[in-house]
Coordinates of C-alpha atoms in Angstrom, one line a residue:
Chain T
M520 CA 0.1 0.0 -0.1
E521 CA 1.3 3.5 -1.0
P522 CA 1.8 5.7 2.1
L523 CA -0.9 8.4 2.6
R524 CA -0.1 11.8 1.2
L525 CA -0.9 14.8 3.2
Y526 CA -1.0 18.3 1.6
D527 CA 0.1 20.5 4.4
F528 CA 1.6 23.8 5.7
L529 CA 4.0 23.2 8.3
P530 CA 3.1 26.1 10.6
S531 CA -0.6 25.2 10.4
G532 CA -2.3 23.8 13.4
N533 CA -4.9 22.4 11.1
G534 CA -2.1 20.4 9.4
Y535 CA -0.6 19.5 12.8
K536 CA -3.7 17.8 13.9
I537 CA -3.5 15.3 11.2
R538 CA 0.5 14.9 11.6
L539 CA 0.1 14.3 15.2
L540 CA -2.7 11.7 14.8
L541 CA -0.9 9.9 12.0
T542 CA 2.3 9.8 14.2
Q543 CA 0.4 8.5 17.3
L544 CA -1.4 5.8 15.0
G545 CA 2.0 4.8 13.7
M546 CA 1.0 5.4 10.2
P547 CA 3.6 6.5 7.6
F548 CA 2.8 9.5 5.4
E549 CA 4.3 11.6 2.8
R550 CA 4.0 15.3 3.4
I551 CA 3.6 17.7 0.5
E552 CA 4.3 21.3 1.7
V553 CA 1.9 23.8 0.0
D554 CA 2.8 27.5 0.6
I555 CA -0.4 29.0 1.4
I556 CA 1.3 32.6 1.7
Q557 CA 2.4 32.3 -1.9
G558 CA -1.2 31.4 -2.9
L559 CA -0.4 27.8 -3.9
T560 CA -3.8 26.6 -2.5
S561 CA -5.6 28.7 -5.2
T562 CA -4.0 27.0 -8.3
P563 CA -6.3 24.9 -10.6
E564 CA -4.2 21.9 -9.7
F565 CA -4.8 22.3 -5.9
L566 CA -8.4 23.2 -6.4
S567 CA -9.0 20.0 -8.1
K568 CA -8.1 18.3 -4.8
N569 CA -10.1 20.7 -2.7
L570 CA -12.5 23.2 -4.3
N571 CA -12.3 25.2 -1.0
G572 CA -8.6 25.9 -1.5
K573 CA -7.5 25.0 1.9
I574 CA -4.9 22.7 3.4
P575 CA -4.9 20.1 5.0
V576 CA -6.0 17.6 2.3
L577 CA -5.3 14.0 2.6
E578 CA -4.9 11.8 -0.5
I579 CA -6.3 8.5 0.7
E580 CA -5.6 6.7 -2.6
S581 CA -4.5 8.0 -6.0
G582 CA -7.1 10.6 -6.9
K583 CA -9.3 10.3 -3.7
Y584 CA -9.0 13.4 -1.8
L585 CA -10.4 14.5 1.8
A586 CA -10.4 18.0 3.1
E587 CA -11.3 19.6 6.4
S588 CA -8.9 18.8 9.2
N589 CA -11.6 17.6 11.7
A590 CA -13.2 15.3 8.9
I591 CA -9.7 13.8 8.3
L592 CA -9.4 13.2 12.0
V593 CA -12.6 11.2 12.2
Y594 CA -11.7 9.2 9.0
L595 CA -8.4 8.3 10.3
S596 CA -9.3 7.6 13.8
E597 CA -12.5 5.4 13.4
G598 CA -12.0 2.1 15.1
T599 CA -8.8 3.2 16.9
E600 CA -8.3 4.2 20.6
Y601 CA -8.5 7.9 19.6
F602 CA -12.2 7.8 18.7
P603 CA -14.8 6.3 21.1
Y604 CA -17.0 3.4 20.1
D605 CA -20.1 4.4 22.1
R606 CA -22.7 6.5 20.0
F607 CA -23.2 9.3 22.5
L608 CA -19.4 9.7 23.1
R609 CA -18.7 9.8 19.4
A610 CA -21.4 12.5 19.2
Q611 CA -19.8 14.4 22.0
V612 CA -16.5 14.2 20.2
L613 CA -18.2 15.6 17.0
Q614 CA -19.7 18.5 19.2
W615 CA -16.3 19.5 20.3
L616 CA -14.9 19.3 16.7
F617 CA -17.6 21.7 15.6
F618 CA -17.1 23.9 18.7
E619 CA -13.4 24.0 17.4
Q620 CA -14.1 25.0 13.9
Y621 CA -16.9 27.6 14.7
S622 CA -16.1 29.2 18.1
H623 CA -12.4 28.7 18.5
E624 CA -10.4 28.6 15.3
P625 CA -11.5 31.9 13.6
Y626 CA -10.7 33.6 16.9
I627 CA -7.3 31.9 17.8
A628 CA -5.8 30.4 14.5
T629 CA -6.6 33.4 12.4
P630 CA -5.1 36.1 14.8
R631 CA -1.9 33.6 15.1
F632 CA -1.8 33.5 11.3
W633 CA -1.7 37.3 11.1
I634 CA 0.6 37.8 14.0
T635 CA 3.1 35.2 13.8
I636 CA 3.1 33.6 10.5
L637 CA 2.5 36.7 8.2
N638 CA 4.2 39.0 10.8
R639 CA 1.3 41.7 10.2
G640 CA -0.2 42.0 13.6
D641 CA 0.0 45.8 13.6
E642 CA -2.1 45.9 10.4
Y643 CA -4.8 43.6 11.9
K644 CA -4.7 45.2 15.3
A645 CA -8.4 46.3 15.4
E646 CA -9.7 42.9 13.9
I647 CA -7.4 41.0 16.4
E648 CA -8.8 42.9 19.4
K649 CA -12.4 42.3 18.3
R650 CA -11.6 38.5 17.7
Q651 CA -10.1 38.3 21.2
I652 CA -13.3 38.8 22.9
S653 CA -14.8 35.7 21.2
G654 CA -11.5 33.8 21.7
Y655 CA -11.5 34.3 25.4
L656 CA -15.1 33.2 25.6
A657 CA -14.0 30.0 23.8
L658 CA -11.1 29.6 26.3
N659 CA -13.6 29.9 29.0
V660 CA -16.0 27.2 27.8
M661 CA -12.9 25.0 27.6
E662 CA -11.8 25.9 31.3
K663 CA -15.0 25.2 32.7
H664 CA -15.3 21.8 31.0
L665 CA -11.7 20.9 32.0
A666 CA -12.2 21.9 35.5
T667 CA -14.2 18.7 36.0
N668 CA -12.7 16.5 33.1
S669 CA -9.2 15.3 32.3
F670 CA -9.8 15.1 28.6
F671 CA -12.7 16.6 26.4
V672 CA -14.8 13.3 26.1
G673 CA -15.0 10.1 28.2
E674 CA -12.2 10.8 30.3
R675 CA -9.7 9.8 27.8
Y676 CA -7.5 11.2 25.3
S677 CA -9.2 11.4 21.7
I678 CA -9.4 13.5 18.5
A679 CA -11.3 16.0 20.5
D680 CA -8.4 16.9 22.5
I681 CA -6.1 16.7 19.3
S682 CA -8.4 19.3 17.5
L683 CA -8.6 21.7 20.3
F684 CA -4.9 21.3 21.4
A685 CA -3.6 22.3 18.0
Y686 CA -4.2 26.0 18.4
T687 CA -4.8 26.3 22.2
H688 CA -1.2 25.4 23.0
V689 CA 0.0 28.0 20.8
A690 CA -2.4 30.6 21.7
D691 CA 0.3 32.8 23.0
E692 CA 1.3 33.2 19.4
A693 CA -2.0 34.7 18.8
G694 CA -1.7 37.2 21.6
Y695 CA -3.6 35.2 24.3
D696 CA -2.5 34.7 27.9
L697 CA -3.3 31.3 29.2
T698 CA -2.3 32.3 32.9
P699 CA -6.0 32.7 34.1
F700 CA -6.7 29.2 32.7
P701 CA -5.0 26.5 35.0
A702 CA -7.4 23.7 33.9
I703 CA -6.5 24.3 30.3
Q704 CA -2.7 24.6 31.3
A705 CA -2.9 21.2 33.0
W706 CA -4.8 19.5 30.0
I707 CA -2.0 20.9 27.9
S708 CA 0.6 19.1 29.9
R709 CA -1.6 15.9 29.8
V710 CA -1.7 16.1 25.9
K711 CA 2.0 16.7 25.7
N712 CA 2.6 13.6 27.8
Q713 CA 0.7 11.3 25.5
P714 CA 2.8 8.5 23.8
R715 CA 4.4 9.5 20.5
Y716 CA 3.7 13.2 21.0
I717 CA 5.3 15.6 18.4
E718 CA 5.8 19.3 18.4
I719 CA 3.6 21.5 15.9
T720 CA 6.5 21.9 13.3
E721 CA 8.3 18.7 14.1
V722 CA 8.3 16.1 11.2
Chain J
M394 CA -39.7 6.2 25.5
E395 CA -39.9 9.9 26.1
P396 CA -39.8 12.0 22.9
L397 CA -36.7 13.9 22.2
R398 CA -36.7 17.3 23.5
L399 CA -35.2 20.0 21.1
Y400 CA -34.0 23.4 22.7
D401 CA -34.6 25.5 19.6
F402 CA -35.4 29.0 18.2
L403 CA -37.8 29.0 15.4
P404 CA -36.1 31.3 12.9
S405 CA -32.7 29.6 13.3
G406 CA -31.4 27.6 10.3
N407 CA -29.3 25.5 12.8
G408 CA -32.4 24.4 14.7
Y409 CA -34.2 23.9 11.4
K410 CA -31.6 21.3 10.3
I411 CA -32.8 19.1 13.4
R412 CA -36.5 19.7 12.8
L413 CA -36.1 18.7 9.1
L414 CA -34.2 15.6 9.9
L415 CA -36.5 14.6 12.8
T416 CA -39.5 15.0 10.6
Q417 CA -38.0 13.1 7.8
L418 CA -37.0 10.4 10.0
G419 CA -40.6 10.4 11.5
M420 CA -39.3 10.9 15.0
P421 CA -41.6 12.7 17.3
F422 CA -39.9 15.5 19.4
E423 CA -40.8 18.2 21.8
R424 CA -39.7 21.7 20.9
I425 CA -38.6 24.1 23.7
E426 CA -38.4 27.8 22.3
V427 CA -35.4 29.5 23.6
D428 CA -35.4 33.3 22.7
I429 CA -31.9 34.0 22.0
I430 CA -32.7 37.7 21.3
Q431 CA -33.8 38.0 25.0
G432 CA -30.5 36.3 26.1
L433 CA -32.2 33.0 27.2
T434 CA -29.2 31.1 26.0
S435 CA -27.0 32.8 28.7
T436 CA -28.8 31.8 31.7
P437 CA -27.1 29.5 34.3
E438 CA -29.9 27.0 33.5
F439 CA -29.3 27.0 29.7
L440 CA -25.5 26.9 30.3
S441 CA -25.8 23.7 32.3
K442 CA -27.2 22.1 29.0
N443 CA -24.7 23.8 26.6
L444 CA -21.6 25.5 28.1
N445 CA -21.2 27.5 24.8
G446 CA -24.6 29.1 25.2
K447 CA -26.1 28.3 21.8
I448 CA -29.2 26.5 20.5
P449 CA -29.9 23.9 19.1
V450 CA -29.5 21.3 21.9
L451 CA -30.9 18.0 21.9
E452 CA -32.0 16.3 25.2
I453 CA -31.6 12.8 24.4
E454 CA -32.5 11.4 27.7
S455 CA -33.2 13.3 31.1
G456 CA -30.1 15.2 31.7
K457 CA -28.1 14.1 28.6
Y458 CA -27.5 16.9 26.2
L459 CA -26.0 17.3 22.9
A460 CA -25.1 20.7 21.2
E461 CA -23.9 21.7 17.8
S462 CA -26.3 21.4 15.0
N463 CA -24.1 19.1 12.7
A464 CA -23.0 16.9 15.5
I465 CA -26.7 16.4 16.3
L466 CA -27.5 15.7 12.6
V467 CA -24.8 12.9 12.6
Y468 CA -25.9 11.4 15.9
L469 CA -29.5 11.2 14.6
S470 CA -28.9 9.9 11.1
E471 CA -26.3 7.2 11.9
G472 CA -27.7 3.9 10.6
T473 CA -30.5 5.6 8.5
E474 CA -30.7 6.5 4.7
Y475 CA -29.6 10.1 5.6
F476 CA -26.0 9.0 6.3
P477 CA -24.0 6.9 4.2
Y478 CA -22.6 3.5 5.5
D479 CA -19.4 3.6 3.4
R480 CA -16.4 5.1 5.5
F481 CA -15.1 7.3 2.7
L482 CA -18.7 8.7 1.9
R483 CA -19.0 9.4 5.7
A484 CA -16.0 11.2 5.6
Q485 CA -17.2 13.3 2.7
V486 CA -20.3 14.1 4.5
L487 CA -18.3 15.3 7.5
Q488 CA -16.1 17.4 5.2
W489 CA -19.2 19.3 4.0
L490 CA -20.6 19.6 7.5
F491 CA -17.2 21.3 8.7
F492 CA -17.2 23.3 5.4
E493 CA -20.7 24.6 6.2
Q494 CA -19.9 25.7 10.0
Y495 CA -16.4 27.3 8.8
S496 CA -16.8 28.7 5.4
H497 CA -20.5 29.2 4.9
E498 CA -22.5 29.7 8.1
P499 CA -20.6 32.8 9.5
Y500 CA -21.0 34.6 6.2
I501 CA -24.7 33.6 5.4
A502 CA -26.4 32.9 8.6
T503 CA -24.9 35.7 10.7
P504 CA -25.8 38.6 8.2
R505 CA -29.3 36.9 8.0
F506 CA -29.6 37.2 11.7
W507 CA -28.5 40.9 11.7
I508 CA -30.8 41.7 8.7
T509 CA -34.0 39.7 9.0
I510 CA -34.2 38.5 12.6
L511 CA -32.7 41.7 14.4
N512 CA -33.8 44.1 11.6
R513 CA -30.5 46.0 12.1
G514 CA -28.9 45.6 8.7
D515 CA -28.1 49.3 8.4
E516 CA -26.2 49.2 11.6
Y517 CA -24.0 46.2 10.4
K518 CA -23.8 47.4 6.9
A519 CA -19.9 47.4 6.7
E520 CA -19.5 44.0 8.4
I521 CA -22.1 42.5 6.0
E522 CA -20.4 43.9 3.0
K523 CA -17.1 42.2 4.1
R524 CA -18.8 38.9 5.0
Q525 CA -20.5 38.7 1.6
I526 CA -17.1 38.3 -0.1
S527 CA -16.4 35.1 1.7
G528 CA -20.2 34.2 1.5
Y529 CA -20.1 34.4 -2.4
L530 CA -16.8 32.3 -2.2
A531 CA -18.6 29.7 -0.3
L532 CA -21.6 29.7 -2.7
N533 CA -19.0 29.4 -5.7
V534 CA -17.7 26.2 -4.1
M535 CA -21.1 24.8 -3.8
E536 CA -22.1 25.9 -7.4
K537 CA -19.0 24.1 -8.8
H538 CA -19.7 20.9 -7.0
L539 CA -23.3 20.8 -7.7
A540 CA -22.6 21.5 -11.5
T541 CA -21.6 17.7 -11.8
N542 CA -23.3 16.4 -8.6
S543 CA -27.2 16.0 -7.8
F544 CA -26.5 16.0 -4.0
F545 CA -23.4 16.8 -1.9
V546 CA -22.3 13.2 -1.3
G547 CA -22.8 9.8 -3.2
E548 CA -25.5 11.1 -5.5
R549 CA -28.2 11.0 -2.9
Y550 CA -29.9 13.2 -0.3
S551 CA -28.0 13.1 3.1
I552 CA -27.4 15.3 6.1
A553 CA -24.7 17.1 4.2
D554 CA -27.6 18.6 1.9
I555 CA -29.7 19.3 5.0
S556 CA -27.0 21.1 6.7
L557 CA -26.0 23.4 3.6
F558 CA -29.7 23.8 2.6
A559 CA -30.8 25.3 5.9
Y560 CA -29.1 28.7 5.4
T561 CA -28.5 28.6 1.6
H562 CA -32.2 28.4 0.6
V563 CA -32.9 31.6 2.6
A564 CA -29.6 33.3 1.5
D565 CA -31.9 36.2 0.1
E566 CA -32.7 37.0 3.7
A567 CA -28.8 37.6 4.2
G568 CA -28.8 39.8 1.1
Y569 CA -27.5 37.3 -1.3
D570 CA -28.7 36.9 -5.0
L571 CA -28.9 33.3 -6.1
T572 CA -29.5 34.2 -9.8
P573 CA -25.9 33.4 -10.7
F574 CA -26.0 29.9 -9.2
P575 CA -28.2 27.7 -11.4
A576 CA -26.8 24.5 -10.0
I577 CA -27.6 25.6 -6.5
Q578 CA -31.1 26.6 -7.5
A579 CA -31.7 23.2 -9.0
W580 CA -30.3 21.6 -5.9
I581 CA -32.6 23.8 -3.7
S582 CA -35.7 22.3 -5.7
R583 CA -34.3 18.8 -5.3
V584 CA -34.1 19.1 -1.6
K585 CA -37.7 20.8 -1.5
N586 CA -39.0 17.7 -3.3
Q587 CA -37.7 15.1 -0.7
P588 CA -40.5 13.3 1.2
R589 CA -41.7 14.9 4.4
Y590 CA -40.0 18.1 3.8
I591 CA -41.0 21.0 6.0
E592 CA -40.6 24.8 5.6
I593 CA -37.9 26.5 7.8
T594 CA -40.5 28.0 10.4
E595 CA -43.0 25.1 10.1
V596 CA -43.6 23.0 13.0

């Protein structure tokens, strides 16, 4: 079997989710770097893989592509220890994955992109300040949940943790201060202590 | 068995997704209206059901709550004709559900909320114009996909269609013109012709 091919951008937390899970699953993969800053996700060739023009995209077999980081996480983790078997627990994992994309990512990942990757934080200052209000609300939701739970679902590490960890543990790169969130900080340590953990830009 | 209880807000497309699926599944449910405009999703009582303070929330059994419209769609449709059995097709459904929440909903549902529900379109004019750029990009992605596909996944109606239909078919209420999107218009007709179809505010 050919190794899976991951269209990726190394600083991306969305790409990192997939790299971390594949590494923890012990699945070999080939990484194709796509420079999103140079617009290489907008070429006709890339759009034939994902009409929405975003990384990560997983090539499952020749010509068979899957986009959206959290959909890829589910696809890869089904039947493994990283995705629950129980129907309600699975639904709770999905609940947190949708929370991550709707209520968390736009407010933490996007400012991080402007500040740390594009190095244009000054230019986006007003928009970043606006987004931080929603970003801190998302962190508050996580803090409250983690105050009484070790992991997001079913008291064990799952793709819900991988998804939320990706941008939360680098929230400082988006201008966030995690000092007021002790439960989040303790959870970050628990995630970092999982077997076969890799850093965000480690390949 | 008690009927499922849905915490809902009638004009909400996210709530409508669940009402439409439950109706098509022939599952009876009790609808509890939560007036989000009056802030009733921010009360301690509601936050005990969903820390993130948003409808819809499905009460599956007494005290067991599930939030995030697209997670609820998956939960309810597993094992039915509205969710594929094949692993890759299921992943493609999830891909479109995440597309809907990340690339579509903030740009179409939110302006609709400001314009049609709050009746404050003038006040939000600049923000609405900015969001329309991304909203039209999302509609373009859908149009391209539907130009060669009858439904979003596997050539049959699924929760991917329900999810994307909810706010697309009322995009005019968000200031969008669907005239340049003939494939989307034809797909809207196909969805409306599904058995047991109900309108967005029909209960």
